[in-house]
mmCIF file of C-alpha atoms in Angstrom:
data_model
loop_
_atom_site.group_PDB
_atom_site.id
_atom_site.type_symbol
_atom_site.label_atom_id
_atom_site.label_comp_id
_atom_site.label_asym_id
_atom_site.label_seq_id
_atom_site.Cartn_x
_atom_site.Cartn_y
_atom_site.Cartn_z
ATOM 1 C CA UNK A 5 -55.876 -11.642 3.805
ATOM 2 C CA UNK A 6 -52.534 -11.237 1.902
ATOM 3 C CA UNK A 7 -51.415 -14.100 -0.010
ATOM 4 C CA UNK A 8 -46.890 -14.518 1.150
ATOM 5 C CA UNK A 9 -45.472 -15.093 -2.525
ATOM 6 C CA UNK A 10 -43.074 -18.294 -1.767
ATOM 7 C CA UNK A 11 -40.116 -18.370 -3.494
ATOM 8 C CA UNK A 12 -38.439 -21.641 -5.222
ATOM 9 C CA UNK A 13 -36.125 -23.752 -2.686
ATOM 10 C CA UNK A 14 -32.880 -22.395 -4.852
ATOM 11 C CA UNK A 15 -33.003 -19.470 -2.871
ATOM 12 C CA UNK A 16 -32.754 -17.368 -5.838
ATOM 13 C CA UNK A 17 -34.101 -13.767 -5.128
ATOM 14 C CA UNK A 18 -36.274 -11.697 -8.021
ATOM 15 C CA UNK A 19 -33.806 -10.256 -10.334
ATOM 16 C CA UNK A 20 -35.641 -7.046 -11.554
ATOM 17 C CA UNK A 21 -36.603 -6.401 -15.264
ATOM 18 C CA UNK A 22 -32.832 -6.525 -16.815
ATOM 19 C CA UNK A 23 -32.701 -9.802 -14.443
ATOM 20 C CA UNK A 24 -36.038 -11.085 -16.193
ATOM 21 C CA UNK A 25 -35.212 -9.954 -19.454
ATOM 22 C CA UNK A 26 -32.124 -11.805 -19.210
ATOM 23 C CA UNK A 27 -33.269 -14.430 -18.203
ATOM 24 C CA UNK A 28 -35.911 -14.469 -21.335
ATOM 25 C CA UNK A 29 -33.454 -13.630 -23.585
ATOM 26 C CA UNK A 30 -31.742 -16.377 -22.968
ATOM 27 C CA UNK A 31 -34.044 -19.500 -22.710
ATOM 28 C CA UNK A 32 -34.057 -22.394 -25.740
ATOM 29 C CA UNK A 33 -36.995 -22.332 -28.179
ATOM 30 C CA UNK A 34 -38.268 -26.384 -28.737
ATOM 31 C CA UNK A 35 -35.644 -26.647 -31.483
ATOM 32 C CA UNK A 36 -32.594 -26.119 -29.153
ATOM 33 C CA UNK A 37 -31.850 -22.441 -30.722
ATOM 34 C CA UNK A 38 -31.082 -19.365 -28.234
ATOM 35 C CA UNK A 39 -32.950 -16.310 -29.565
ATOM 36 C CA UNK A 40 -30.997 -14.196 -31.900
ATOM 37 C CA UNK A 41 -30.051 -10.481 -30.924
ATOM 38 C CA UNK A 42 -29.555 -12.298 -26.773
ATOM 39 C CA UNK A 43 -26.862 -10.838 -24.513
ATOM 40 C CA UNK A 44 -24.449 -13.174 -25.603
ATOM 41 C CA UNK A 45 -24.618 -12.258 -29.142
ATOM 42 C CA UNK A 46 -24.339 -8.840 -28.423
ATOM 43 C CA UNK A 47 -21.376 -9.858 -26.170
ATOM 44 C CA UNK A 48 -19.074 -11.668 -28.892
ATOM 45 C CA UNK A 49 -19.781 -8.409 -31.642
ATOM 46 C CA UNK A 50 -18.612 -6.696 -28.238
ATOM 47 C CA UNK A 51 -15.508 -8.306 -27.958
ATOM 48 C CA UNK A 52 -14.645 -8.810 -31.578
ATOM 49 C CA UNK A 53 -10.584 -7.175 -32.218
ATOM 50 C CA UNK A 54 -11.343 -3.442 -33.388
ATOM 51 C CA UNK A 55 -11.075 -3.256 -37.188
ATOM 52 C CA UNK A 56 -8.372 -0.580 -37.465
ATOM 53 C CA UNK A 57 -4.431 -0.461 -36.445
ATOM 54 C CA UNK A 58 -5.411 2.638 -34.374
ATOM 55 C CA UNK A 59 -8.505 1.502 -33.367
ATOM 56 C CA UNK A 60 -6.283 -1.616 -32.043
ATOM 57 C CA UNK A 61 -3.990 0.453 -30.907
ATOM 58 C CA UNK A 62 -6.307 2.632 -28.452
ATOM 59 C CA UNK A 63 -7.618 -0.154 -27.037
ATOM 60 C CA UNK A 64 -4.467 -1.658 -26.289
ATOM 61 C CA UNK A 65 -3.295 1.461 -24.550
ATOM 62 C CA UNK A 66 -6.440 2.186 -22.245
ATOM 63 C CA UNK A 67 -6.261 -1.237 -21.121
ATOM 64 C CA UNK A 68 -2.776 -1.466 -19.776
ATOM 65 C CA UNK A 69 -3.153 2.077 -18.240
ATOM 66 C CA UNK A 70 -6.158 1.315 -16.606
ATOM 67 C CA UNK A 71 -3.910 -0.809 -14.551
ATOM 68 C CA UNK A 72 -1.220 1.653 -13.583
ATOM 69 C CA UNK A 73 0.317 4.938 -15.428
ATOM 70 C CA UNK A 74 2.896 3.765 -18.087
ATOM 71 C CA UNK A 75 5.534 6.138 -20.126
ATOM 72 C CA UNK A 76 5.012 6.573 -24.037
ATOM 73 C CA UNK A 77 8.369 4.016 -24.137
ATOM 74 C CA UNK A 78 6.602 1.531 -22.208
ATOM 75 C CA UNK A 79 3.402 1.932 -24.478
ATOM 76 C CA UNK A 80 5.233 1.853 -27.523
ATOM 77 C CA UNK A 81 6.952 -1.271 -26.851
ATOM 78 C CA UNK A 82 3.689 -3.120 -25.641
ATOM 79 C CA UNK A 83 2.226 -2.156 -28.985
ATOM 80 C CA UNK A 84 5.210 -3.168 -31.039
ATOM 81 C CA UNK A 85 4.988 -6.525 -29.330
ATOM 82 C CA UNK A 86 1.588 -6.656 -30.477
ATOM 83 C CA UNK A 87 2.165 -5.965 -34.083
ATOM 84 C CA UNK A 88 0.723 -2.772 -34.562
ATOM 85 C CA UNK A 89 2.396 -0.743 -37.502
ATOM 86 C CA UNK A 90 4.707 1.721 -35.840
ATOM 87 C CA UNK A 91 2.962 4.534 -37.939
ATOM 88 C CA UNK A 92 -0.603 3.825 -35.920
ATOM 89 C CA UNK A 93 1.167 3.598 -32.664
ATOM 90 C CA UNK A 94 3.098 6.388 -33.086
ATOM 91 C CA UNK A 95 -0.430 8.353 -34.155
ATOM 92 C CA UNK A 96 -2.380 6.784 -31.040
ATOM 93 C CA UNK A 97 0.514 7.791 -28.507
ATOM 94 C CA UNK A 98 1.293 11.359 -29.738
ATOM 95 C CA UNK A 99 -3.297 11.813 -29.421
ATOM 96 C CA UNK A 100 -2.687 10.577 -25.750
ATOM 97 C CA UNK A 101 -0.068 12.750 -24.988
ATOM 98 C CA UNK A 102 -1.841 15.730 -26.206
ATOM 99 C CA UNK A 103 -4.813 14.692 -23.489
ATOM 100 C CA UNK A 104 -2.634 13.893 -20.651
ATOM 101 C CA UNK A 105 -3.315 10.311 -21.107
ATOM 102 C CA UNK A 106 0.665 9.712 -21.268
ATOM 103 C CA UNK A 107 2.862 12.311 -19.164
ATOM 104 C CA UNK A 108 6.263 11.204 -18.593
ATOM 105 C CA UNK A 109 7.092 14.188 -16.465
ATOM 106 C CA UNK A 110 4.206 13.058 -14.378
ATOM 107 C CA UNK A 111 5.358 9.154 -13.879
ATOM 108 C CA UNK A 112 8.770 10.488 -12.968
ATOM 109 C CA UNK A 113 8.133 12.560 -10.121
ATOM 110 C CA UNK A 114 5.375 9.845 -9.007
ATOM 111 C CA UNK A 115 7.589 7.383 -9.264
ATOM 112 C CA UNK A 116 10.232 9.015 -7.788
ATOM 113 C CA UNK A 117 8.040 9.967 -4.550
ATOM 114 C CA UNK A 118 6.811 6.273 -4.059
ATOM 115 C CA UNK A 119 9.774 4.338 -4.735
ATOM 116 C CA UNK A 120 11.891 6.718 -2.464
ATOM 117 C CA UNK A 121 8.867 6.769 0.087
ATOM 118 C CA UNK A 122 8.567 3.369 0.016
ATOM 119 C CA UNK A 123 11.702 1.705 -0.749
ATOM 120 C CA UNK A 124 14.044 4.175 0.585
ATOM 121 C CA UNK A 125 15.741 4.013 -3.012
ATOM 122 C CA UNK A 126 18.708 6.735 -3.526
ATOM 123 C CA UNK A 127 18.884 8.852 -6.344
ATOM 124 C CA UNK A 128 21.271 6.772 -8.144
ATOM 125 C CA UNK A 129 18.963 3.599 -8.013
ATOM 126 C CA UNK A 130 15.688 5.947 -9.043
ATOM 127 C CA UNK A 131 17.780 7.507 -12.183
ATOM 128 C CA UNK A 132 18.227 3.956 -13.030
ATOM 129 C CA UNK A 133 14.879 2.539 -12.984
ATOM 130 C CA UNK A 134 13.608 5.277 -14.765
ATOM 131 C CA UNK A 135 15.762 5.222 -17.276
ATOM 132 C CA UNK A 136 14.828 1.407 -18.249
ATOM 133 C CA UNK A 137 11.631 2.856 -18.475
ATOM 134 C CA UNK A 138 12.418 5.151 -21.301
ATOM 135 C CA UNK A 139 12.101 8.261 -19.044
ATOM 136 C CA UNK A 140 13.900 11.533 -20.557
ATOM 137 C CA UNK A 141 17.179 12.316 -18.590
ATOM 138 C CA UNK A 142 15.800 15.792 -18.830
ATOM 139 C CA UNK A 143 13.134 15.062 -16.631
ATOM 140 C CA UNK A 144 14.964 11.974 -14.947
ATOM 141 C CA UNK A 145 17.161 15.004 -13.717
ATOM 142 C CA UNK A 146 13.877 17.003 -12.421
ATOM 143 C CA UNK A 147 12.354 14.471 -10.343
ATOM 144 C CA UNK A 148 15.074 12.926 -8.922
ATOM 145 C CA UNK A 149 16.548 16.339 -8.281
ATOM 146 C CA UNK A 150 13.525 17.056 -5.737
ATOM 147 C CA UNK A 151 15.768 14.817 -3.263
ATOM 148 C CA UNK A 152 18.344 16.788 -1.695
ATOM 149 C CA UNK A 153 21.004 15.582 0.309
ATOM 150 C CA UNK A 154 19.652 16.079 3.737
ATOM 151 C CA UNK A 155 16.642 14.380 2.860
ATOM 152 C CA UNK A 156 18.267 11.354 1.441
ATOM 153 C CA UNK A 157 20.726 10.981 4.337
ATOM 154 C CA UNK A 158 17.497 11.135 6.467
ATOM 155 C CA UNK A 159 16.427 8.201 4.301
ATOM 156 C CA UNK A 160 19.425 6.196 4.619
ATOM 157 C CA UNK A 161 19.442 6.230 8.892
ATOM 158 C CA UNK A 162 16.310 5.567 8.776
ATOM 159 C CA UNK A 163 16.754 2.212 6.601
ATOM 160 C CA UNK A 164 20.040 1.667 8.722
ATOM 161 C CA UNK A 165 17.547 2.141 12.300
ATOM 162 C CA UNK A 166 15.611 -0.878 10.813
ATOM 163 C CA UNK A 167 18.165 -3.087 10.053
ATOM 164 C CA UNK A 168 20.715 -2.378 13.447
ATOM 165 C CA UNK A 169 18.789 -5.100 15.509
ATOM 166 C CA UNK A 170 18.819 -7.725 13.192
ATOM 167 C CA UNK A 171 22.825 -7.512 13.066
ATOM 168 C CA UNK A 172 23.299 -7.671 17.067
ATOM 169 C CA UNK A 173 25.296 -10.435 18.184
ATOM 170 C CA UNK A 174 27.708 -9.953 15.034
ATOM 171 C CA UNK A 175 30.896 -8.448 14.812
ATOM 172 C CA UNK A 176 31.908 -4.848 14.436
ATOM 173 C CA UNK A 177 33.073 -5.289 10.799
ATOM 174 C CA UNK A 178 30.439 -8.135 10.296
ATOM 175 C CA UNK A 179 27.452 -5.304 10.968
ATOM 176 C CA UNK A 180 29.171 -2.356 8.962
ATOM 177 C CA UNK A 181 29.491 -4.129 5.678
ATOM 178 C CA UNK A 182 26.300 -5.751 6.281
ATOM 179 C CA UNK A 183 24.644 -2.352 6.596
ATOM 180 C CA UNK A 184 26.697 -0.524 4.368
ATOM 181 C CA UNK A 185 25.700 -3.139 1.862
ATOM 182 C CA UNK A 186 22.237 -2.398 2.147
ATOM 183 C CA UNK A 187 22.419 0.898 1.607
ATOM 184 C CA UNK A 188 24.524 0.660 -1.611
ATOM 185 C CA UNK A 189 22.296 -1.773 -3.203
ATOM 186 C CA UNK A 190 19.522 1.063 -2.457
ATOM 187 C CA UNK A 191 21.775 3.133 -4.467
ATOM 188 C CA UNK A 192 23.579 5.492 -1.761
ATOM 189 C CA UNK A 193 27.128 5.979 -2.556
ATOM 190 C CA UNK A 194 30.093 4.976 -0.618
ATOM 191 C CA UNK A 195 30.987 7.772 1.264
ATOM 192 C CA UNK A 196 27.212 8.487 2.609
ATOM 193 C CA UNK A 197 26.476 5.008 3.107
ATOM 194 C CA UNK A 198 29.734 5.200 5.717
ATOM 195 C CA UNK A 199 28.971 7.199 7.038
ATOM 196 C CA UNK A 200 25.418 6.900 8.717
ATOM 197 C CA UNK A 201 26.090 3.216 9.564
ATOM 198 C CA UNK A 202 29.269 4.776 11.537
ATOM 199 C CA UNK A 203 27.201 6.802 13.065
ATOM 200 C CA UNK A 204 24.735 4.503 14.455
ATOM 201 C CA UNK A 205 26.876 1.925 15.003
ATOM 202 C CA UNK A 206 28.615 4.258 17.355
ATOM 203 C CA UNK A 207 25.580 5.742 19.676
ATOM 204 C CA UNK A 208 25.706 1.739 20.559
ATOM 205 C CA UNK A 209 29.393 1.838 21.677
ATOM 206 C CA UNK A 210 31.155 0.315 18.771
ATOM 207 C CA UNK A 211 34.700 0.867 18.445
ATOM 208 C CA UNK A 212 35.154 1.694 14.594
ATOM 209 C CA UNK A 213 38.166 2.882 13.672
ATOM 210 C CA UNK A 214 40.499 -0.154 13.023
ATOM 211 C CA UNK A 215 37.603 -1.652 11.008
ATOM 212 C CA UNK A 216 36.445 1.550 9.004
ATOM 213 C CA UNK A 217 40.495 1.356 7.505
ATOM 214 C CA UNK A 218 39.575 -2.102 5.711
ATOM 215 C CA UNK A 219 35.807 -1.482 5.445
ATOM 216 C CA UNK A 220 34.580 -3.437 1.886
ATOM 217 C CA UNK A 221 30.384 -3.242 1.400
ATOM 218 C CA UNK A 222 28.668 -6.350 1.051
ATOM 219 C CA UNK A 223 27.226 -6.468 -2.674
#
């Protein structure tokens, strides 16, 4: 007959031989002393700060663009911060360019795509967050140029469609600078933003004319 193996009332499930050898690694001898060359010795020569600038310097950089793609600016500035000597960071960033491991040209037109995408930002407003990024103009101009007109127009009624319910019950001028508002602080300029809120204020029957002569955007 086969003998059921019962396990302890913790509930703890076998661990498998790293599990086990863990686990023995790890116990106390009689004196109190955990056995050298254990998992948590080799963990603190691990995670002990990399003995060059550049070796610093790497590290530094893989970490923060393991969270998200950053420009060399960005990079540079997070190392500076740091206190790494400008002549390792500038070594370390010009080696990840040359893999692809920094592409500005890339983060722009990403950026450009999501932020446009997904916030309905204008040109105008995507130039300018790229440039506090440290972004070229050069290639500021090349991804933000892949918005034409027509497609940022399309952008901006589509923003406006969104926001026409919520400013029902208001009054004519009320709802155009209200809307109009929005879509300058997304960076559309004056004439566009007028435009499409005119528009699609009208296909609901609003009378605009006497209010378009004093029109002001709310900031």
């Amino acid at each position: 007959m086969t003998r059921r193996t019962e396990w302890p009332d913790s509930g703890d499930a076998p661990r498998g031989a790293a599990g086990d050898a863990e686990t023995r690694s790890g116990r106390r001898g009689r004196h109190g002393r955990t056995d050298s060359g254990g998992p948590s010795s080799s963990r603190a020569a691990e995670s002990g700060p990399p003995r060059t600038p550049e070796e610093q310097a790497r590290a530094i950089c893989l970490r923060l663009l393991t969270g998200s793609p950053r420009t060399r600016k960005q990079l540079g500035d997070a190392l500076r911060q740091r206190g790494i000597p400008d002549e390792a960071a500038e070594e370390v960033l010009s080696r990840f360019e040359d893999v692809g491991l920094i592409d500005d040209a890339a983060f722009a037109d990403a950026w450009v795509d999501s932020r446009h995408h997904g916030r309905g930002l204008a040109r105008r407003a995507l130039a300018r967050e790229l440039r506090t990024k440290g972004v070229d103009s050069t290639l500021i101009e090349e991804a933000v140029g892949r918005l034409d007109s027509e497609q940022e127009e399309s952008t901006a009624r589509e923003l406006v469609d969104r926001k026409l319910r919520a400013t029902r019950g208001l009054d004519r001028e009320k709802r155009l600078r209200r809307l109009a508002g929005m879509l300058a602080r997304k960076g559309y300029g004056e004439g566009l933003a007028l435009r499409v809120v005119k528009q699609a204020l009208e296909e609901e029957g609003e009378d605009l004319e006497i209010v378009e002569q004093h029109w002001v955007p709310e900031g």
